[in-house]
Short mmCIF file of C-alpha atoms and ligand atoms in Angstrom, two decimals:
data_model
loop_
_atom_site.label_atom_id
_atom_site.label_comp_id
_atom_site.label_asym_id
_atom_site.label_seq_id
_atom_site.Cartn_x
_atom_site.Cartn_y
_atom_site.Cartn_z
CA UNK A 1 -54.41 -13.12 34.20
CA UNK A 2 -52.51 -9.91 33.60
CA UNK A 3 -49.55 -8.15 35.16
CA UNK A 4 -48.89 -4.50 35.89
CA UNK A 5 -45.74 -2.93 34.47
CA UNK A 6 -44.33 -0.16 36.62
CA UNK A 7 -47.79 1.21 37.30
CA UNK A 8 -48.88 1.04 33.67
CA UNK A 9 -52.16 -0.61 32.67
CA UNK A 10 -52.44 -4.36 32.15
CA UNK A 11 -50.51 -5.67 29.14
CA UNK A 12 -50.85 -9.44 29.52
CA UNK A 13 -49.29 -12.18 31.62
CA UNK A 14 -45.55 -11.90 30.87
CA UNK A 15 -42.83 -13.56 32.90
CA UNK A 16 -40.66 -10.90 34.60
CA UNK A 17 -37.45 -11.89 32.78
CA UNK A 18 -39.22 -11.88 29.43
CA UNK A 19 -40.73 -8.50 30.21
CA UNK A 20 -37.30 -7.07 31.05
CA UNK A 21 -35.96 -8.37 27.77
CA UNK A 22 -38.85 -6.96 25.77
CA UNK A 23 -38.47 -3.52 27.30
CA UNK A 24 -34.68 -3.64 26.83
CA UNK A 25 -35.21 -4.45 23.18
CA UNK A 26 -37.50 -1.52 22.54
CA UNK A 27 -41.04 -2.74 23.21
CA UNK A 28 -43.32 -0.21 24.92
CA UNK A 29 -46.82 -0.44 26.39
CA UNK A 30 -49.20 1.43 24.12
CA UNK A 31 -52.77 2.12 25.25
CA UNK A 32 -55.61 0.39 23.45
CA UNK A 33 -58.15 3.00 22.40
CA UNK A 34 -60.80 0.85 20.72
CA UNK A 35 -61.49 -2.76 19.73
CA UNK A 36 -64.10 -3.61 17.12
CA UNK A 37 -65.10 -6.32 14.66
CA UNK A 38 -64.13 -5.39 11.10
CA UNK A 39 -65.37 -8.58 9.41
CA UNK A 40 -65.99 -12.20 10.30
CA UNK A 41 -63.03 -13.28 12.51
CA UNK A 42 -61.22 -9.97 11.92
CA UNK A 43 -60.58 -7.79 14.95
CA UNK A 44 -59.74 -4.11 14.54
CA UNK A 45 -57.48 -2.60 17.22
CA UNK A 46 -56.82 1.14 17.55
CA UNK A 47 -53.79 2.11 19.64
CA UNK A 48 -52.80 5.52 20.98
CA UNK A 49 -49.17 5.87 19.94
CA UNK A 50 -48.08 8.32 22.64
CA UNK A 51 -44.29 8.42 22.53
CA UNK A 52 -44.22 5.85 19.71
CA UNK A 53 -43.92 7.55 16.33
CA UNK A 54 -46.86 7.11 13.96
CA UNK A 55 -46.09 5.28 10.71
CA UNK A 56 -44.57 7.49 8.05
CA UNK A 57 -44.32 4.94 5.22
CA UNK A 58 -47.49 3.29 3.84
CA UNK A 59 -47.30 -0.49 4.33
CA UNK A 60 -45.36 -0.24 7.63
CA UNK A 61 -46.05 -2.70 10.42
CA UNK A 62 -45.66 -2.90 14.19
CA UNK A 63 -44.37 -5.83 16.21
CA UNK A 64 -46.74 -6.94 18.95
CA UNK A 65 -45.59 -9.03 21.93
CA UNK A 66 -48.19 -11.64 22.87
CA UNK A 67 -47.82 -13.62 26.14
CA UNK A 68 -48.24 -17.26 25.07
CA UNK A 69 -47.68 -20.06 27.61
CA UNK A 70 -44.24 -21.01 26.24
CA UNK A 71 -42.95 -17.43 26.19
CA UNK A 72 -43.58 -14.16 24.38
CA UNK A 73 -44.61 -14.49 20.75
CA UNK A 74 -43.72 -11.59 18.49
CA UNK A 75 -46.15 -10.97 15.66
CA UNK A 76 -46.08 -8.34 12.95
CA UNK A 77 -49.28 -6.50 12.04
CA UNK A 78 -49.54 -4.04 9.19
CA UNK A 79 -50.78 -0.57 9.96
CA UNK A 80 -54.04 0.42 8.36
CA UNK A 81 -54.81 3.74 6.77
CA UNK A 82 -56.45 5.97 9.30
CA UNK A 83 -56.21 8.85 11.69
CA UNK A 84 -52.72 10.34 12.09
CA UNK A 85 -52.89 10.11 15.88
CA UNK A 86 -53.73 6.40 16.01
CA UNK A 87 -51.96 3.14 15.14
CA UNK A 88 -54.62 0.84 13.67
CA UNK A 89 -54.17 -2.87 13.01
CA UNK A 90 -56.45 -5.72 11.96
CA UNK A 91 -55.99 -9.26 13.28
CA UNK A 92 -57.52 -12.27 11.54
CA UNK A 93 -58.15 -15.14 13.92
CA UNK A 94 -56.11 -17.99 12.48
CA UNK A 95 -57.77 -21.31 13.32
CA UNK A 96 -54.54 -23.18 12.58
CA UNK A 97 -52.05 -20.51 13.61
CA UNK A 98 -49.58 -20.65 16.46
CA UNK A 99 -51.88 -19.03 19.00
CA UNK A 100 -51.09 -15.33 18.97
CA UNK A 101 -54.12 -14.21 16.96
CA UNK A 102 -56.40 -16.39 19.09
CA UNK A 103 -54.91 -14.86 22.24
CA UNK A 104 -55.57 -11.35 20.97
CA UNK A 105 -59.17 -12.21 20.03
CA UNK A 106 -59.85 -13.83 23.40
CA UNK A 107 -57.88 -11.69 25.86
CA UNK A 108 -57.49 -8.20 24.52
CA UNK A 109 -60.61 -6.86 26.22
CA UNK A 110 -58.95 -7.49 29.61
CA UNK A 111 -55.82 -5.53 28.61
CA UNK A 112 -55.71 -1.78 28.39
CA UNK A 113 -52.36 -1.69 26.59
CA UNK A 114 -50.34 -3.78 24.15
CA UNK A 115 -46.56 -4.15 24.12
CA UNK A 116 -45.39 -2.99 20.72
CA UNK A 117 -42.23 -2.04 18.85
CA UNK A 118 -42.05 -0.02 15.64
CA UNK A 119 -43.46 1.03 13.24
CA UNK A 120 -41.12 -0.33 10.61
CA UNK A 121 -41.36 -0.62 6.84
CA UNK A 122 -40.21 -3.75 5.02
CA UNK A 123 -42.73 -3.68 2.17
CA UNK A 124 -41.23 -0.92 0.07
CA UNK A 125 -44.11 1.19 -1.26
CA UNK A 126 -42.83 3.93 -3.50
CA UNK A 127 -42.75 5.35 -6.99
CA UNK A 128 -45.16 7.71 -8.70
CA UNK A 129 -46.27 5.80 -11.81
CA UNK A 130 -49.38 3.64 -12.19
CA UNK A 131 -49.94 1.25 -9.27
CA UNK A 132 -52.04 -1.91 -9.31
CA UNK A 133 -52.84 -3.34 -5.87
CA UNK A 134 -53.74 -7.01 -5.47
CA UNK A 135 -54.96 -8.10 -2.03
CA UNK A 136 -55.88 -11.59 -0.94
CA UNK A 137 -57.97 -11.79 2.26
CA UNK A 138 -56.31 -10.17 5.28
CA UNK A 139 -53.50 -9.09 2.91
CA UNK A 140 -55.63 -6.00 2.34
CA UNK A 141 -54.28 -4.46 5.56
CA UNK A 142 -50.94 -2.98 4.36
CA UNK A 143 -52.52 -2.02 1.06
CA UNK A 144 -55.12 0.24 2.69
CA UNK A 145 -52.43 2.75 3.64
CA UNK A 146 -50.82 2.52 0.19
CA UNK A 147 -54.17 3.09 -1.52
CA UNK A 148 -54.80 6.08 0.67
CA UNK A 149 -51.36 7.49 -0.21
CA UNK A 150 -51.87 6.80 -3.93
CA UNK A 151 -55.29 8.46 -3.93
CA UNK A 152 -54.16 11.55 -2.07
CA UNK A 153 -51.08 12.01 -4.27
CA UNK A 154 -53.05 11.77 -7.50
CA UNK A 155 -51.35 8.53 -8.56
CA UNK A 156 -53.14 6.37 -11.14
CA UNK A 157 -54.15 3.16 -9.32
CA UNK A 158 -56.53 0.23 -9.14
CA UNK A 159 -57.28 -2.41 -6.47
CA UNK A 160 -58.22 -6.03 -7.08
CA UNK A 161 -59.38 -7.41 -3.74
CA UNK A 162 -59.86 -11.19 -3.68
CA UNK A 163 -61.65 -13.06 -0.90
CA UNK A 164 -63.66 -16.20 -0.38
CA UNK A 165 -66.80 -14.57 1.01
CA UNK A 166 -67.95 -10.98 1.22
CA UNK A 167 -68.47 -11.14 4.98
CA UNK A 168 -64.85 -12.10 5.61
CA UNK A 169 -63.44 -9.24 3.52
CA UNK A 170 -62.60 -6.37 5.84
CA UNK A 171 -62.91 -2.89 4.30
CA UNK A 172 -64.45 -4.15 1.02
CA UNK A 173 -67.63 -2.07 1.37
CA UNK A 174 -65.75 0.97 2.66
CA UNK A 175 -63.29 0.91 -0.23
CA UNK A 176 -66.01 0.59 -2.88
CA UNK A 177 -67.99 3.39 -1.25
CA UNK A 178 -65.01 5.69 -0.97
CA UNK A 179 -63.45 5.09 -4.38
CA UNK A 180 -66.21 3.44 -6.51
CA UNK A 181 -65.90 0.45 -8.80
CA UNK A 182 -63.75 2.17 -11.41
CA UNK A 183 -60.94 1.99 -8.85
CA UNK A 184 -61.88 -1.04 -6.77
CA UNK A 185 -62.71 -4.54 -8.00
CA UNK A 186 -63.96 -6.96 -5.34
CA UNK A 187 -63.67 -10.58 -6.48
CA UNK A 188 -65.45 -13.23 -4.40
CA UNK A 189 -64.07 -16.67 -5.21
CA UNK A 190 -67.01 -18.59 -3.75
CA UNK A 191 -69.20 -17.00 -6.41
CA UNK A 192 -66.80 -16.35 -9.29
CA UNK A 193 -63.95 -18.85 -8.85
CA UNK A 194 -60.28 -17.97 -8.79
CA UNK A 195 -59.42 -14.82 -10.71
CA UNK A 196 -56.83 -14.61 -13.47
CA UNK A 197 -54.79 -11.97 -11.67
CA UNK A 198 -52.09 -11.76 -14.34
CA UNK A 199 -54.62 -10.99 -17.09
CA UNK A 200 -56.38 -8.48 -14.86
CA UNK A 201 -53.15 -6.56 -14.32
CA UNK A 202 -52.15 -6.81 -18.00
CA UNK A 203 -55.51 -5.49 -19.17
CA UNK A 204 -55.31 -2.50 -16.84
CA UNK A 205 -51.63 -1.76 -17.47
CA UNK A 206 -51.92 -2.02 -21.26
CA UNK A 207 -53.83 1.26 -21.43
CA UNK A 208 -51.17 3.12 -19.43
CA UNK A 209 -48.22 4.84 -21.06
CA UNK A 210 -45.86 4.32 -18.13
CA UNK A 211 -44.49 1.22 -16.38
CA UNK A 212 -46.88 -0.22 -13.77
CA UNK A 213 -45.92 -1.42 -10.31
CA UNK A 214 -47.99 -4.19 -8.75
CA UNK A 215 -48.14 -4.19 -4.93
CA UNK A 216 -49.52 -7.44 -3.60
CA UNK A 217 -50.10 -9.10 -0.25
CA UNK A 218 -52.02 -12.27 0.51
CA UNK A 219 -51.79 -16.03 0.10
CA UNK A 220 -48.55 -17.33 -1.43
CA UNK A 221 -50.18 -18.85 -4.58
CA UNK A 222 -51.75 -15.50 -5.44
CA UNK A 223 -48.50 -13.59 -5.05
CA UNK A 224 -46.49 -16.32 -6.75
CA UNK A 225 -48.78 -16.18 -9.81
CA UNK A 226 -48.02 -12.48 -10.15
CA UNK A 227 -44.29 -12.87 -9.52
CA UNK A 228 -43.97 -15.64 -12.11
CA UNK A 229 -46.33 -13.95 -14.55
CA UNK A 230 -44.32 -10.74 -14.65
CA UNK A 231 -40.81 -12.00 -13.97
CA UNK A 232 -39.53 -10.99 -17.41
CA UNK A 233 -42.10 -8.32 -18.21
CA UNK A 234 -40.56 -5.14 -19.63
CA UNK A 235 -42.93 -2.68 -17.96
CA UNK A 236 -44.68 -4.42 -15.06
CA UNK A 237 -42.88 -4.99 -11.73
CA UNK A 238 -44.20 -6.83 -8.70
CA UNK A 239 -43.52 -5.99 -5.06
CA UNK A 240 -45.03 -8.50 -2.65
CA UNK A 241 -45.04 -9.07 1.07
CA UNK A 242 -45.62 -12.52 2.49
CA UNK A 243 -47.76 -13.24 5.50
CA UNK A 244 -46.78 -15.93 7.96
CA UNK A 245 -49.07 -17.85 10.31
CA UNK A 246 -51.05 -15.59 12.63
CA UNK A 247 -51.22 -13.15 9.68
CA UNK A 248 -47.96 -11.48 10.43
CA UNK A 249 -46.19 -9.43 7.81
CA UNK A 250 -42.94 -10.97 6.62
CA UNK A 251 -40.41 -10.44 3.89
CA UNK A 252 -40.86 -8.27 0.87
CA UNK A 253 -40.04 -9.67 -2.55
CA UNK A 254 -39.52 -7.63 -5.69
CA UNK A 255 -39.44 -9.02 -9.21
CA UNK A 256 -39.68 -7.74 -12.75
CA UNK A 257 -37.70 -5.36 -14.87
CA UNK A 258 -40.09 -2.44 -14.83
CA UNK A 259 -38.72 1.03 -14.42
CA UNK A 260 -40.28 1.97 -11.10
CA UNK A 261 -37.61 3.18 -8.71
CA UNK A 262 -39.23 1.30 -5.86
CA UNK A 263 -39.15 -1.94 -7.79
CA UNK A 264 -35.66 -1.60 -9.16
CA UNK A 265 -33.87 -0.59 -5.97
CA UNK A 266 -33.50 -3.86 -4.06
CA UNK A 267 -34.23 -7.47 -4.84
CA UNK A 268 -34.69 -9.67 -1.82
CA UNK A 269 -36.24 -12.57 -3.64
CA UNK A 270 -33.05 -14.62 -4.04
CA UNK A 271 -32.22 -14.73 -0.37
CA UNK A 272 -35.85 -15.31 0.51
CA UNK A 273 -35.91 -18.31 -1.79
CA UNK A 274 -32.70 -20.08 -0.96
CA UNK A 275 -32.17 -18.73 2.53
CA UNK A 276 -28.42 -18.39 2.13
CA UNK A 277 -27.60 -15.50 -0.14
CA UNK A 278 -25.92 -12.96 2.08
CA UNK A 279 -23.25 -10.61 0.83
CA UNK A 280 -20.41 -12.67 2.22
CA UNK A 281 -21.74 -16.21 2.38
CA UNK A 282 -19.05 -18.63 3.45
CA UNK A 283 -20.93 -21.64 2.09
CA UNK A 284 -20.14 -24.05 4.93
CA UNK A 285 -21.51 -23.59 8.46
CA UNK A 286 -18.50 -23.51 10.74
CA UNK A 287 -18.48 -23.13 14.51
CA UNK A 288 -17.67 -19.70 15.92
CA UNK A 289 -17.78 -17.71 19.14
CA UNK A 290 -20.29 -14.98 19.98
CA UNK A 291 -19.02 -12.43 22.48
CA UNK A 292 -21.81 -10.78 24.48
CA UNK A 293 -21.97 -7.23 25.77
CA UNK A 294 -20.83 -8.28 29.27
CA UNK A 295 -17.73 -9.98 27.87
CA UNK A 296 -19.02 -13.55 28.25
CA UNK A 297 -18.80 -15.96 25.33
CA UNK A 298 -21.15 -18.49 23.76
CA UNK A 299 -19.97 -21.06 21.24
CA UNK A 300 -22.18 -21.54 18.20
CA UNK A 301 -21.62 -25.06 16.83
CA UNK A 302 -21.68 -25.72 13.10
CA UNK A 303 -25.18 -27.21 13.09
CA UNK A 304 -26.72 -24.57 15.36
CA UNK A 305 -28.08 -21.05 14.89
CA UNK A 306 -26.94 -18.15 17.07
CA UNK A 307 -30.39 -17.93 18.63
CA UNK A 308 -30.44 -21.62 19.51
CA UNK A 309 -26.94 -21.45 20.98
CA UNK A 310 -27.90 -18.43 23.08
CA UNK A 311 -31.10 -20.07 24.30
CA UNK A 312 -29.18 -23.21 25.28
CA UNK A 313 -26.80 -20.97 27.24
CA UNK A 314 -29.74 -19.32 29.03
CA UNK A 315 -29.45 -16.00 27.20
CA UNK A 316 -32.94 -14.69 26.39
CA UNK A 317 -33.45 -13.34 22.87
CA UNK A 318 -36.40 -12.24 20.78
CA UNK A 319 -37.44 -14.04 17.63
CA UNK A 320 -40.51 -14.61 15.54
CA UNK A 321 -40.22 -16.14 12.05
CA UNK A 322 -36.88 -17.93 12.66
CA UNK A 323 -36.39 -17.72 8.89
CA UNK A 324 -34.67 -14.38 8.46
CA UNK A 325 -37.77 -12.75 7.02
CA UNK A 326 -39.34 -10.64 9.76
CA UNK A 327 -36.60 -8.56 11.43
CA UNK A 328 -37.56 -9.29 15.04
CA UNK A 329 -34.18 -10.77 15.99
CA UNK A 330 -32.12 -7.92 14.49
CA UNK A 331 -29.06 -7.42 16.70
CA UNK A 332 -26.30 -4.82 16.60
CA UNK A 333 -22.81 -6.00 15.66
CA UNK A 334 -20.16 -4.59 17.99
CA UNK A 335 -17.13 -6.23 16.40
CA UNK A 336 -16.52 -8.66 13.56
CA UNK A 337 -18.47 -9.30 10.37
CA UNK A 338 -21.67 -11.21 9.68
CA UNK A 339 -22.34 -13.78 6.99
CA UNK A 340 -25.81 -12.38 6.23
CA UNK A 341 -28.49 -14.89 5.27
CA UNK A 342 -31.67 -12.91 5.89
CA UNK A 343 -34.07 -11.31 3.44
CA UNK A 344 -34.94 -8.31 5.62
CA UNK A 345 -31.90 -6.08 5.28
CA UNK A 346 -30.97 -4.50 1.97
CA UNK A 347 -27.68 -5.15 0.19
CA UNK A 348 -26.47 -1.78 1.50
CA UNK A 349 -27.41 -2.70 5.07
CA UNK A 350 -25.64 -6.04 4.70
CA UNK A 351 -22.52 -4.27 3.50
CA UNK A 352 -22.68 -1.77 6.39
CA UNK A 353 -22.31 -4.63 8.89
CA UNK A 354 -24.11 -2.72 11.63
CA UNK A 355 -26.79 -5.29 12.46
CA UNK A 356 -27.62 -8.91 11.67
CA UNK A 357 -30.53 -11.36 11.98
CA UNK A 358 -29.28 -13.90 14.48
CA UNK A 359 -31.90 -16.54 13.61
CA UNK A 360 -30.19 -17.35 10.31
CA UNK A 361 -27.03 -15.30 9.84
CA UNK A 362 -23.63 -16.41 11.11
CA UNK A 363 -20.18 -14.97 11.68
CA UNK A 364 -17.54 -14.54 9.04
CA UNK A 365 -14.54 -16.05 10.75
CA UNK A 366 -14.14 -17.37 14.28
CA UNK A 367 -15.65 -14.56 16.40
CA UNK A 368 -18.28 -11.91 16.38
CA UNK A 369 -19.27 -9.51 19.19
CA UNK A 370 -22.97 -8.67 19.49
CA UNK A 371 -24.92 -6.18 21.55
CA UNK A 372 -26.67 -8.75 23.71
S1 FES B 401 -36.77 -14.13 13.92
FE1 FES B 401 -37.52 -13.21 12.08
S2 FES B 401 -35.69 -12.45 11.15
FE2 FES B 401 -35.00 -13.56 12.86
#
């Protein structure tokens, strides 16, 4: 079943209160232009951005609101390389996910629009020196736009694309055809076993005279191998973006001591790892009061997050990862200071105290006023 939003095409079966909240928080119906199968269990969706700005930074993602039975689920999908007047995403159907990817695979053909917010960049593609891309499975999606940017700017680059079976690897044939095997290595684990990704990068980077930046997205063990392998490396840095269930893009992590400006600007890996490394961490979770935009107050007990306290008080909020890694719950601070515990905002953004992630961050002191 679908609903109609102010005369717009069908967007899915959202409860009216949830729909109000989504619109208030910046989600907009965006027409679906085309749906197609990109690989086994991978759905390609082309959207017509209209008033939504197209992505300007390679590796950006959009947030998609999906109407699941227990309320809207917000999922993050990386934008693919493609036509400037389209937003293109790819959705892998997760058999053991939380339901959003399955909903999109099963219901999208009855919807003519999707509710989206963004685009937004949390990956951090940048630099001009040699770039080595490592994709695992559906992790290829944000890298397609980076590869396209690298190729068109004349950057020296290579892609290692790892997947279990050829038929499940979206874009593998297209990438090889477009760039040939001197640029693109497709590694199929069912035939060749697990690759030694660290050696592959080292071999390629050793013939370059400049520091190399590795951009990687895919399963955690793959990215972890690269992060650990190059943690202390003098000229190879690693920038990775994790995917959560339902193949949503999450937090970016940067490690290594290479000289790439992109890799040396911000390190979010500490806060991503321990979950409590904000700029003003108070150490102990104390109770505090959140003042809402209408002047009402909600107490946040010591053992409770702001989001949970608001939900208990009947105040609807948006969230997705609940781990401070995705940015969906970002909320403007009207007064007071936050004890930041997320891994989305940069150190500079934490210091600015303009917004906070209310799924993990808390107040410094006894009160904080939020734009809710
Ligand atoms: S819900 Fe993802 S950062 Fe808060």
